[in-house]
Coordinates of C-alpha atoms and ligand atoms in Angstrom, one line a residue:
X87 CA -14.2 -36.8 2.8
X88 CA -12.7 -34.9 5.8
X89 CA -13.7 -31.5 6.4
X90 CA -11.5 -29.0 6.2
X91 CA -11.4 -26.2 8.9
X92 CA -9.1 -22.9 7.3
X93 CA -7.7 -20.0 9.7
X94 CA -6.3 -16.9 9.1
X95 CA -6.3 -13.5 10.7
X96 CA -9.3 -12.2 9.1
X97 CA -11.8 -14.2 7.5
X98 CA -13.4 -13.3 4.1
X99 CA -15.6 -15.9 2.6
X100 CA -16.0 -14.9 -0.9
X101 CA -18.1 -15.9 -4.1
X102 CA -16.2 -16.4 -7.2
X103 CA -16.9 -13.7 -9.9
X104 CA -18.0 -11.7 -7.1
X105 CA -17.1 -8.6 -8.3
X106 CA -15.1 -7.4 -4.6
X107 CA -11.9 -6.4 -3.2
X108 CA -11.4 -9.7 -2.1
X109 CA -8.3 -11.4 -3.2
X110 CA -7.8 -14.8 -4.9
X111 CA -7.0 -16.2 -1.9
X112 CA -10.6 -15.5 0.1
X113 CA -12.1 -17.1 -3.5
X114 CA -10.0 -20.5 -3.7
X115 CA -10.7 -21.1 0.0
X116 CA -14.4 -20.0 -0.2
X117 CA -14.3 -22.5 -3.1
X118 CA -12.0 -25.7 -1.4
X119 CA -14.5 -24.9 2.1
X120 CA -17.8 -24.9 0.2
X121 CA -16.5 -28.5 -1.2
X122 CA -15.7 -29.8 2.3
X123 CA -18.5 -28.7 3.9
X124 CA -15.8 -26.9 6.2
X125 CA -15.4 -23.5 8.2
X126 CA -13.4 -20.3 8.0
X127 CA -12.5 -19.5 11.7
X128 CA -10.8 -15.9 12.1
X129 CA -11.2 -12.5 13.6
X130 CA -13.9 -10.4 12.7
X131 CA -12.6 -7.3 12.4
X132 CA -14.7 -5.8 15.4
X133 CA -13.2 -4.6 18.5
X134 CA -14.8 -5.8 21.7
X135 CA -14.5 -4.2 25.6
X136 CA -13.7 -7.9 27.1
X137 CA -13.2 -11.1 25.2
X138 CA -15.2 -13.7 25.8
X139 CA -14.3 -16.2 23.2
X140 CA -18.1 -16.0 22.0
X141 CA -18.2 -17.2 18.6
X142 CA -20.5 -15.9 15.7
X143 CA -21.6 -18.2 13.1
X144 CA -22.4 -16.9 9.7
X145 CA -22.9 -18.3 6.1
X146 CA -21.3 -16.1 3.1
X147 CA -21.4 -16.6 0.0
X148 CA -22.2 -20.4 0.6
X149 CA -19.3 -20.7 3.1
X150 CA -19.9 -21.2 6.9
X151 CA -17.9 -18.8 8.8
X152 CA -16.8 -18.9 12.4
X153 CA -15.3 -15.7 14.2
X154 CA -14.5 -13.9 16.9
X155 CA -14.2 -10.0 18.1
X156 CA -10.6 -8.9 20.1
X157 CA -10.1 -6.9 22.6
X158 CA -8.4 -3.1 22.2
X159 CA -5.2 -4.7 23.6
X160 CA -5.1 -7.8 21.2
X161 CA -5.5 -5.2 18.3
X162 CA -2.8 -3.5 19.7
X163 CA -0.1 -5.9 20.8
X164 CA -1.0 -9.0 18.4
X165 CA -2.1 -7.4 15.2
X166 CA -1.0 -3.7 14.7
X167 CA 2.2 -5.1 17.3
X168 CA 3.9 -8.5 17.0
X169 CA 2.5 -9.2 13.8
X170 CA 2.7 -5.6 11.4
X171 CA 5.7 -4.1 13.1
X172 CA 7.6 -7.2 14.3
X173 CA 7.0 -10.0 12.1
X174 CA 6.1 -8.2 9.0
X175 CA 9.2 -6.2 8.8
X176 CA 11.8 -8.9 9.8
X177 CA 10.3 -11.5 7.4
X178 CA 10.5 -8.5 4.6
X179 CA 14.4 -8.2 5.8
X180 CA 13.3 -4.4 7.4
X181 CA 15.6 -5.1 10.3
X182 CA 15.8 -1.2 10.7
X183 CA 11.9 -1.1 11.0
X184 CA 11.5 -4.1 13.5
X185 CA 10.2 -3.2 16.6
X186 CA 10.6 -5.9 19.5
X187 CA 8.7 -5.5 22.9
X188 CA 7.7 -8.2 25.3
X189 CA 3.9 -6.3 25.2
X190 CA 3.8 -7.3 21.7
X191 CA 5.3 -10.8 22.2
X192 CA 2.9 -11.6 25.1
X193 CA -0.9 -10.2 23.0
X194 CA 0.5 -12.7 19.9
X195 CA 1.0 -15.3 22.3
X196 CA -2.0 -14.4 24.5
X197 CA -4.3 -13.9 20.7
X198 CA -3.1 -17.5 19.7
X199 CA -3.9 -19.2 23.0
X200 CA -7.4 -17.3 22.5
X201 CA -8.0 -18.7 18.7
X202 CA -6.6 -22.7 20.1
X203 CA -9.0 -22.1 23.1
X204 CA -12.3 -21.0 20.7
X205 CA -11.5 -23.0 18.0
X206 CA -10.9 -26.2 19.7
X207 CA -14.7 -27.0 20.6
X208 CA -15.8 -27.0 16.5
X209 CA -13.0 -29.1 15.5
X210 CA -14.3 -33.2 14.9
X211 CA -11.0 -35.9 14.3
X212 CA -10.4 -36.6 11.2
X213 CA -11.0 -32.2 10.3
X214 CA -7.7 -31.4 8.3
X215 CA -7.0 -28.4 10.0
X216 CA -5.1 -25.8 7.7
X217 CA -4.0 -22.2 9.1
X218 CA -2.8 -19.2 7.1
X219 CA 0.0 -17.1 7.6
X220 CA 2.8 -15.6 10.0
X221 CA -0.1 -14.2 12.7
X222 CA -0.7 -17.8 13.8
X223 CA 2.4 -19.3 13.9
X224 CA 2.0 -21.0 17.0
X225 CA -1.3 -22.0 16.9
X226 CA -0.7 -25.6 15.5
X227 CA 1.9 -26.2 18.7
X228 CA -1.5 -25.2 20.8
X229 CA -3.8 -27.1 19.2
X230 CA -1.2 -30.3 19.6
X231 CA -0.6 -28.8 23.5
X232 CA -4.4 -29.2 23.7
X233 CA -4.9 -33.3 22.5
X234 CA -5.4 -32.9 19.1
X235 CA -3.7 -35.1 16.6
X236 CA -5.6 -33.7 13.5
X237 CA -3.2 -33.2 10.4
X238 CA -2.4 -29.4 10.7
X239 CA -0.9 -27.5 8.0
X240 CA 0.7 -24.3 7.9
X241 CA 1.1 -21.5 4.9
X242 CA 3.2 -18.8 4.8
X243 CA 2.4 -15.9 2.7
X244 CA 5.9 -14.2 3.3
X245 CA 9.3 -14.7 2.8
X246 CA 11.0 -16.5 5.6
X247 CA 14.1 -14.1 6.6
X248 CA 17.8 -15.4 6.5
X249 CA 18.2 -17.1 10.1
X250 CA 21.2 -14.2 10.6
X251 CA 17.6 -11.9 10.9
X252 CA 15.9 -14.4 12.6
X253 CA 17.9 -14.7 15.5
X254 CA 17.0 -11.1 16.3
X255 CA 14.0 -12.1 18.3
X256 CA 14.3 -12.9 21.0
X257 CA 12.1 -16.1 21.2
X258 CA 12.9 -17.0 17.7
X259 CA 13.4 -20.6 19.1
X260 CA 10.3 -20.8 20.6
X261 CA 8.3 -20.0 17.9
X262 CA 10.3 -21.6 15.4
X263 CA 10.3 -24.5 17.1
X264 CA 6.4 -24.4 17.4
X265 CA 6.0 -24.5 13.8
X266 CA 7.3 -28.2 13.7
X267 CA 4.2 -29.1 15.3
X268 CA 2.3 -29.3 11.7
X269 CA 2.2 -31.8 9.6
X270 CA 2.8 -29.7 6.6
X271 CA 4.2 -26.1 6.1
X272 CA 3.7 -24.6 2.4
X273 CA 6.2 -22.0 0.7
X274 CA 6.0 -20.0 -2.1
X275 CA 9.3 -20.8 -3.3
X276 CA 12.5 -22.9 -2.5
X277 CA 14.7 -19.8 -1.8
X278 CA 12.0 -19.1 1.4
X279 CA 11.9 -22.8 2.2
X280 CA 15.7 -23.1 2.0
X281 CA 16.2 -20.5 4.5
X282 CA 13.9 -22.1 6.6
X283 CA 15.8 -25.3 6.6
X284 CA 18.8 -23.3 7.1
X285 CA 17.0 -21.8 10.2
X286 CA 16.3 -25.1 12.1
X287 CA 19.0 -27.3 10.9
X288 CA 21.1 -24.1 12.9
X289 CA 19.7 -23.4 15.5
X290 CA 17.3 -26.3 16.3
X291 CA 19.3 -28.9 15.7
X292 CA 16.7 -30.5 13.2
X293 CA 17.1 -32.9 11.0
X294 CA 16.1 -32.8 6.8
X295 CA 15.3 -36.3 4.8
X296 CA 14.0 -35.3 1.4
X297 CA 10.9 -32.9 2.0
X298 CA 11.1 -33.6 5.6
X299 CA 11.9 -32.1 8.5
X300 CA 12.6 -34.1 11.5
X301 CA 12.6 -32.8 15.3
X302 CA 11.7 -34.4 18.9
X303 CA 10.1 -37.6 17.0
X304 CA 7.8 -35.7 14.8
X305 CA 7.8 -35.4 11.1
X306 CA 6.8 -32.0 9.3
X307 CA 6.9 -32.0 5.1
X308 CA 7.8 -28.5 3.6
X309 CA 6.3 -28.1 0.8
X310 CA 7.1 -25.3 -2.4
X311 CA 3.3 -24.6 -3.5
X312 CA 3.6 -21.3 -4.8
X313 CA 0.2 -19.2 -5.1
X314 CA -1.7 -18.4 -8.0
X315 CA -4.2 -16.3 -9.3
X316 CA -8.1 -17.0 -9.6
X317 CA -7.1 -16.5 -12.9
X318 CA -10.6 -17.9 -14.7
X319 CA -12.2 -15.3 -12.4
X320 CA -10.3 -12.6 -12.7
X321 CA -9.9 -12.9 -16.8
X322 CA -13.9 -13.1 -16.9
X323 CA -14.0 -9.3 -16.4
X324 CA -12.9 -8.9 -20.4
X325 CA -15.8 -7.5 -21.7
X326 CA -17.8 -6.3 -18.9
X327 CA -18.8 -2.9 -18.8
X328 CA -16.2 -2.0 -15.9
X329 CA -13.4 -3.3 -17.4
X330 CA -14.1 -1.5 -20.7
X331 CA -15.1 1.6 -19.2
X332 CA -11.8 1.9 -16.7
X333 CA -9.7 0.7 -19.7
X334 CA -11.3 3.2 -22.4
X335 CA -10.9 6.1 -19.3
X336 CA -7.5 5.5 -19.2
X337 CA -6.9 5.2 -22.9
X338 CA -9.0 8.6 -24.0
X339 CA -7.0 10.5 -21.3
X340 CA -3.6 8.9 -22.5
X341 CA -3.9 10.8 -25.6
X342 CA -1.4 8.5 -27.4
X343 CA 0.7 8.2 -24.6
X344 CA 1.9 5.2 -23.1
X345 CA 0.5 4.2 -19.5
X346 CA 3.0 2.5 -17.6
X347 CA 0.9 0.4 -13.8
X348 CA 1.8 0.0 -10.5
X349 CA -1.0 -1.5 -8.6
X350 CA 0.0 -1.9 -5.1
X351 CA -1.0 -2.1 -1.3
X352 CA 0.4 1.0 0.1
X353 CA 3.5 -0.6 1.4
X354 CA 7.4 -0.4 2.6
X355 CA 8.0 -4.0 1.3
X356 CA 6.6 -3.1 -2.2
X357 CA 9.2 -0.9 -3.4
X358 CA 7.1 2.5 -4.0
X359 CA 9.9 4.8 -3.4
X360 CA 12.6 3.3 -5.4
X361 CA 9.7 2.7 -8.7
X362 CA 9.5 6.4 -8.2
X363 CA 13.4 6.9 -8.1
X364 CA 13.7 5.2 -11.1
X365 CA 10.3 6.8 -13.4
X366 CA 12.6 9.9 -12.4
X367 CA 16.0 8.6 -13.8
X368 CA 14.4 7.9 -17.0
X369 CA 12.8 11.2 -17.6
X370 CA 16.1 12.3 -16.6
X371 CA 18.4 10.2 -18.7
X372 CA 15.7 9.9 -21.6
X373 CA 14.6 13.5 -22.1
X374 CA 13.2 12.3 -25.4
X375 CA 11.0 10.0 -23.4
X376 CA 9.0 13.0 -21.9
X377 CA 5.7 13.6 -22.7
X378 CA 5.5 10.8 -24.3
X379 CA 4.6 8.6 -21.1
X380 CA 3.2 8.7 -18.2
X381 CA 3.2 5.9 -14.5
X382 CA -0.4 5.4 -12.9
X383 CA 0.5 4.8 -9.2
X384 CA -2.4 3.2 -7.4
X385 CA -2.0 2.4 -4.3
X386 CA -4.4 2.2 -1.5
X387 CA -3.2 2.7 1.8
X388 CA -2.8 -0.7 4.5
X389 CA -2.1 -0.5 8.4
X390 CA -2.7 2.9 8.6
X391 CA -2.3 3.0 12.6
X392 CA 1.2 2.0 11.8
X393 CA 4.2 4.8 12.3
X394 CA 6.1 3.3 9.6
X395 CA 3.3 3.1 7.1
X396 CA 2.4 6.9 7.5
X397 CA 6.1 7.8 7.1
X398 CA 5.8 6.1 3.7
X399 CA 2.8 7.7 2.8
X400 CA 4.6 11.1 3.3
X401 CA 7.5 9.9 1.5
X402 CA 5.7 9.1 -1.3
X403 CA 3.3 12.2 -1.6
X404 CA 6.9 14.2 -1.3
X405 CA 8.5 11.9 -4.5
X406 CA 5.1 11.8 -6.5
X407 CA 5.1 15.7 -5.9
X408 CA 8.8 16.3 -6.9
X409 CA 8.7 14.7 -9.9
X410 CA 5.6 16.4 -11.3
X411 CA 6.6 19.9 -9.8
X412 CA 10.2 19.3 -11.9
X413 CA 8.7 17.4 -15.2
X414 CA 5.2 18.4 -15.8
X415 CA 3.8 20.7 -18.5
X416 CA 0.5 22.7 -18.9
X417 CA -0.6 19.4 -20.5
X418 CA 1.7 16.7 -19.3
X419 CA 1.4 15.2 -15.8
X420 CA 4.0 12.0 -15.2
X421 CA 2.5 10.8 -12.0
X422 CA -1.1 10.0 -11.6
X423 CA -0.7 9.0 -7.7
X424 CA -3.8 7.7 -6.5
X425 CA -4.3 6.5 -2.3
X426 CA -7.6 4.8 -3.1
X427 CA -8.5 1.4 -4.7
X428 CA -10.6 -0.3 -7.5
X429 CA -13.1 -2.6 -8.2
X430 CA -11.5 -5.9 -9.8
X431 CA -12.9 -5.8 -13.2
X432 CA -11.9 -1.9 -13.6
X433 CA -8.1 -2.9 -12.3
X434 CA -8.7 -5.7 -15.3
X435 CA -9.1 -2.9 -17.5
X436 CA -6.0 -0.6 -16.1
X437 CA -3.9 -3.2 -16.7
X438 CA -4.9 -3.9 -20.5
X439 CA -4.2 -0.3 -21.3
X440 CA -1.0 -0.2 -19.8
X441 CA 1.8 -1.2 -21.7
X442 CA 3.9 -1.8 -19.4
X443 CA 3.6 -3.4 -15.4
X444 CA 5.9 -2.4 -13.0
X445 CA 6.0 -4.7 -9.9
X446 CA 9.1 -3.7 -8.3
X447 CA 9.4 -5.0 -4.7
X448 CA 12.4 -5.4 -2.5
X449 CA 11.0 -8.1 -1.2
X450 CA 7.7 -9.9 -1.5
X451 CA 6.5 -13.4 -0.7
X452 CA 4.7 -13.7 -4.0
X453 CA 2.9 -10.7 -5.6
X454 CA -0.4 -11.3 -7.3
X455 CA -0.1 -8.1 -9.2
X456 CA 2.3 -9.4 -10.9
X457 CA -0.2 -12.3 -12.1
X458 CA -2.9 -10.1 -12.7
X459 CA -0.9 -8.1 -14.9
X460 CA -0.5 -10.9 -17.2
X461 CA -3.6 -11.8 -16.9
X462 CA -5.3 -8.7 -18.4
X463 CA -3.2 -8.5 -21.7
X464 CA -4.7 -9.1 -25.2
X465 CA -2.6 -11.8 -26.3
X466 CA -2.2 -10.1 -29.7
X467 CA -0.7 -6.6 -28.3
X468 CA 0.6 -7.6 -24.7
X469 CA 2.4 -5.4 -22.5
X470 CA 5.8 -6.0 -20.7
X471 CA 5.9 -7.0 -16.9
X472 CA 8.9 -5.8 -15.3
X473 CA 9.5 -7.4 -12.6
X474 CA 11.7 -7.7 -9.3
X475 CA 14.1 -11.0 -9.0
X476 CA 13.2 -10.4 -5.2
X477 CA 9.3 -11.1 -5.7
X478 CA 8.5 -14.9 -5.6
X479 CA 6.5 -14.6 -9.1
X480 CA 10.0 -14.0 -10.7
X481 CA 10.5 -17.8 -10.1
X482 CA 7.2 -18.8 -12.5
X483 CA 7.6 -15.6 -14.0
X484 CA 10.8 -15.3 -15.7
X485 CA 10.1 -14.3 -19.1
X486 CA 9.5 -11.1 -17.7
X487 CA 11.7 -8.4 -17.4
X488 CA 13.3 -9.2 -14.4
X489 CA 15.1 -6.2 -12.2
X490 CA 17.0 -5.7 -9.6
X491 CA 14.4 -2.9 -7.7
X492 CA 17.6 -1.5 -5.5
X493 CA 19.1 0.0 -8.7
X494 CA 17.4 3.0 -10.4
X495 CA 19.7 2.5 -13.5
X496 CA 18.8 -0.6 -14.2
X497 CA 15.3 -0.3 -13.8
X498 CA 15.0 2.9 -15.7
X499 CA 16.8 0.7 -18.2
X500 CA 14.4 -1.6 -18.4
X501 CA 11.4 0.8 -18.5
X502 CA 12.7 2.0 -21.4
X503 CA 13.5 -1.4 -23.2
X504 CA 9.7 -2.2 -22.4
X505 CA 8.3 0.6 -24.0
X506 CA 10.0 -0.1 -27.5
X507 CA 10.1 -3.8 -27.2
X508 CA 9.1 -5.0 -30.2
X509 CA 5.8 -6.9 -31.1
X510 CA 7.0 -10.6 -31.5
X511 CA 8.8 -10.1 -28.4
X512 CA 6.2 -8.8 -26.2
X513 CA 4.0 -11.8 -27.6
X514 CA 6.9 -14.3 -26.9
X515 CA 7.0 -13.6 -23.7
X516 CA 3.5 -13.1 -22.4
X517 CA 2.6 -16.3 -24.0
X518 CA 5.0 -18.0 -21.9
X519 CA 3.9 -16.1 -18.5
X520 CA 0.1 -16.2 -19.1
X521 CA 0.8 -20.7 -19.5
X522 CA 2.0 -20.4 -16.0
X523 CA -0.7 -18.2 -14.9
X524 CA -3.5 -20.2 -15.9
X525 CA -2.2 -24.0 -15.4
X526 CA -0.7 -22.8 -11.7
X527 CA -3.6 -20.7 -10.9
X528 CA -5.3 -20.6 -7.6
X529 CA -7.3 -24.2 -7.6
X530 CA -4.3 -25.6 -8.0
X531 CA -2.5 -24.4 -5.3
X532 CA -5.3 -25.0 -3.2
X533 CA -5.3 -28.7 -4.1
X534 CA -2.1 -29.5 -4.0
X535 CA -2.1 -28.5 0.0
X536 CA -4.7 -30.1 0.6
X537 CA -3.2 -32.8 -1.1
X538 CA 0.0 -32.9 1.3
X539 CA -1.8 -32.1 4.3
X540 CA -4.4 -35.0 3.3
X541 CA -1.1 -37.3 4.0
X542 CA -0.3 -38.0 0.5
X543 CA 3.0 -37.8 0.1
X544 CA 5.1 -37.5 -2.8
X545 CA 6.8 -41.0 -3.9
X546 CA 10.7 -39.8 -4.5
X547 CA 10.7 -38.0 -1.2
X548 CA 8.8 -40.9 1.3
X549 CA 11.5 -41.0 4.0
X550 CA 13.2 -44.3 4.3
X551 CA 12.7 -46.4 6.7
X552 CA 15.2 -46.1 9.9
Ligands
GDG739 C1 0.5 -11.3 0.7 C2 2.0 -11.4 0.3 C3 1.4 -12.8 -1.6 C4 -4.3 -3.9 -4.7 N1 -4.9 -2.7 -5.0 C5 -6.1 -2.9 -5.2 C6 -6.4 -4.3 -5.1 N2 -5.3 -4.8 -4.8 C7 -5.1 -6.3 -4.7 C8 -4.3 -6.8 -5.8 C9 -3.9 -8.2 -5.3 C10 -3.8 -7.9 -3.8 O1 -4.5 -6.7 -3.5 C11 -2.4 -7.8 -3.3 O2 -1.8 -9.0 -3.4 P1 -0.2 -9.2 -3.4 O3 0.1 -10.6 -3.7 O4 0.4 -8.3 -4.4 O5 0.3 -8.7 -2.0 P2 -0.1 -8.7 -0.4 O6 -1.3 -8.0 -0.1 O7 1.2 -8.2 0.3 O8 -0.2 -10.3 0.0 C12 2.2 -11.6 -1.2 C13 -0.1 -12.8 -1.1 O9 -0.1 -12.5 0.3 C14 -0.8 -14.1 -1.4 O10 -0.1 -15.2 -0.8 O11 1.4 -12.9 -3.0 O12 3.5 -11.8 -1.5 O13 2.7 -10.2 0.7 O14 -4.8 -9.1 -5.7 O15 -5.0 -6.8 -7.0 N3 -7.6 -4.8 -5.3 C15 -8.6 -4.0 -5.7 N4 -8.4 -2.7 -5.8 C16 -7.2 -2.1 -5.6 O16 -7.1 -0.9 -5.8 N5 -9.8 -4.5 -5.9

């Protein structure tokens, strides 16, 4: 059995039912790693004054890890620069909040030639190789530029952006073009892989035979293997004393009114204002509603040294603070806003005593929330998940109650229909979301890249012979 050898950003290793803030995806690899006998190569998170490419070994949680500190300037230009205001924004369709400087362009470039360089010395042959997410684009093309002929997958964890955004960077080729050097590239969904098609059949001149894509000789499958949710992990917390406790919390301070959830990563792309816009068209529109409800914002904040991400933060604190200051009563406060986050098993129990799940983004490659919602509901008494058509859950998802985020109307519309949606309903369509969430859960997503990136391909889509 071949190893395999994951890389991402930052590395995680994580045990499963460990009770942490680490997400289903540090869990599935952890789990796929620990079966391969493989390593987790990735930044540390420390800062050092020179690189050196020295690597530190560590075991966690049963899962060898391999990483190395960056430099002040990497931090800088690579992480908080190409990859949080370049590439995040334009693969979230934030054209307006792109920022493009050479500086940033040259420390991603410089950071991936540093991770090929380190990396390169652990890797054995027949390793399937298997890096995570838009920070490390080109680091398949330098492994290849290096001698390796490894398989060599790629996943996104993003949307990819309508080539008409693409084409604002100016080496979009480049590093377009870089990602046909693996084997495999994974999806979330077809509307992101369609776009990516669309991208290099344009403007690269590349050619598309069933799931491949062909360019200079080389063969690349792209693959839709949407994400899922460590779902048997995350659905263990029922019953644990966390769970109950944050759910019973919530509940006795409710006093019989209904909790409508957001749970999200303080973000631009998640669609915090415009939620906010449209809990305040319903009180508005639905005066008999007031009182009667009430949203619990959580949302810790994320890339904090970033200009755009404090501006939301004020944003928010202004909206939040409106809307109490106009609606609340000596005993009524609509908004619980709250900047810090929560163990796993007490979000378990925030999301059983909330009756309804707002995951509202304008655009998102997946959303987990979204998942985790589901997850939490008793089967008998579920709540309603409304949810944006721009998230890539609403694919899997679509017995929710699916939005359109950019339209306060309609989501305070839907709001509404939530909270009096009948029982038989409510049960109709959870049942139908929680199948999805369980058989497509984590494990399998996990296994079905490896699968492709193994070399297996999929019978109605071998490409023919020439
Ligand atoms: C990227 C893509 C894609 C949030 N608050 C707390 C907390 N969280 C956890 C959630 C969830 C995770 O963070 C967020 O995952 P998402 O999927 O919603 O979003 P991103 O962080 O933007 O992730 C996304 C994902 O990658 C995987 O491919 O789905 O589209 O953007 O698990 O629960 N966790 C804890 N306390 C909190 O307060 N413990």
């Amino acid at each position: 059995m071949s190893r395999l050898i994951a890389i991402s950003n930052r590395v995680q290793a994580a045990q499963a039912g460990e009770n942490s803030n680490r997400g289903g995806l540090a869990v599935a690899l952890s789990a796929a790693l620990r079966t391969s006998n493989g390593i987790w190569f990735g930044w540390s998170g420390e800062q050092t004054d020179e690189f050196s490419g020295q690597i530190t070994f560590r075991r966690e949680a049963g899962v060898a890890t391999a990483t190395i500190d960056l430099e002040a300037q990497d931090i800088d230009e690579y992480y908080n620069g190409f990859a949080n205001r370049t590439l995040w924004p334009l693969f979230h369709y934030r054209l307006d909040l792109t920022e493009i400087a050479r500086d940033f362009a040259g420390g991603y470039a410089r950071v991936n030639a540093r991770f090929a360089n380190t990396v390169a010395p652990l890797l054995e042959p027949d390793d399937l190789i298997w890096v995570h997410d838009y920070h490390l684009m080109p680091l398949g093309k330098g492994l290849r530029d290096r001698g390796f002929a490894n398989r060599l997958g790629f996943f996104l964890h993003t949307p990819w952006p309508p080539a008409s955004l693409m084409v604002s960077l100016p080496n979009h080729r480049e590093l377009v073009a870089s990602l046909l050097s693996y084997d495999v590239i994974g999806f979330h969904t077809a509307e992101w892989r369609d776009s990516f098609i669309d991208y290099i059949t344009t403007h690269l001149n590349a050619r598309i035979e069933g799931e491949f894509a062909h360019l200079d000789g080389r063969m690349t499958r792209l693959l839709i293997c949407p994400i899922g949710l460590d779902a048997t992990e995350f659905m263990s917390a029922q019953g644990t004393e966390a769970a109950l406790q944050a759910e019973q919390r919530l509940i006795t301070s409710a006093v019989g009114r209904q909790v409508i959830v957001g749970v999200d990563r303080l973000d631009y792309s998640k669609g915090l204002q415009e939620r906010f816009l449209a809990y305040e068209q319903l009180l508005n529109t639905r005066p008999d509603l007031r009182e009667k409800v009430f949203m619990l914002q959580i949302a810790p904040p994320s890339r904090g040294d970033v200009a755009s991400y404090q501006q939301i933060r004020a944003d928010l604190n202004s909206l939040s603070g409106g809307i109490n200051g106009e609606f609340a009563s000596i005993d009524w406060v609509p908004v619980r806003y709250v900047n810090k986050g929560y163990a796993r098993e007490e979000l378990f129990g925030i999301y059983r005593a909330s009756r309804v799940g707002l995951v509202t983004p304008l655009r998102d490659g997946m959303n987990l929330v979204a998942k985790e919602y589901v997850a939490a509901q008793d089967p008998q008494d579920p709540g309603v998940l409304v949810l944006s058509r721009f998230a890539g859950a609403s694919v899997q998802l679509n017995a929710a109650l699916i939005i359109n985020p950019h339209s306060s109307e309609d989501m305070a519309d839907a709001i509404a229909r939530a909270l009096t949606m009948p029982l038989e309903e409510r049960k109709e369509r959870h049942a139908a979301m929680l199948k999805s969430v369980i058989e497509e859960d984590v494990r399998w997503w996990s296994e079905k890249f490896i699968e492709a990136l193994s070399g297996e391909e999929p019978q109605e889509s071998r490409p023919k012979l020439a």
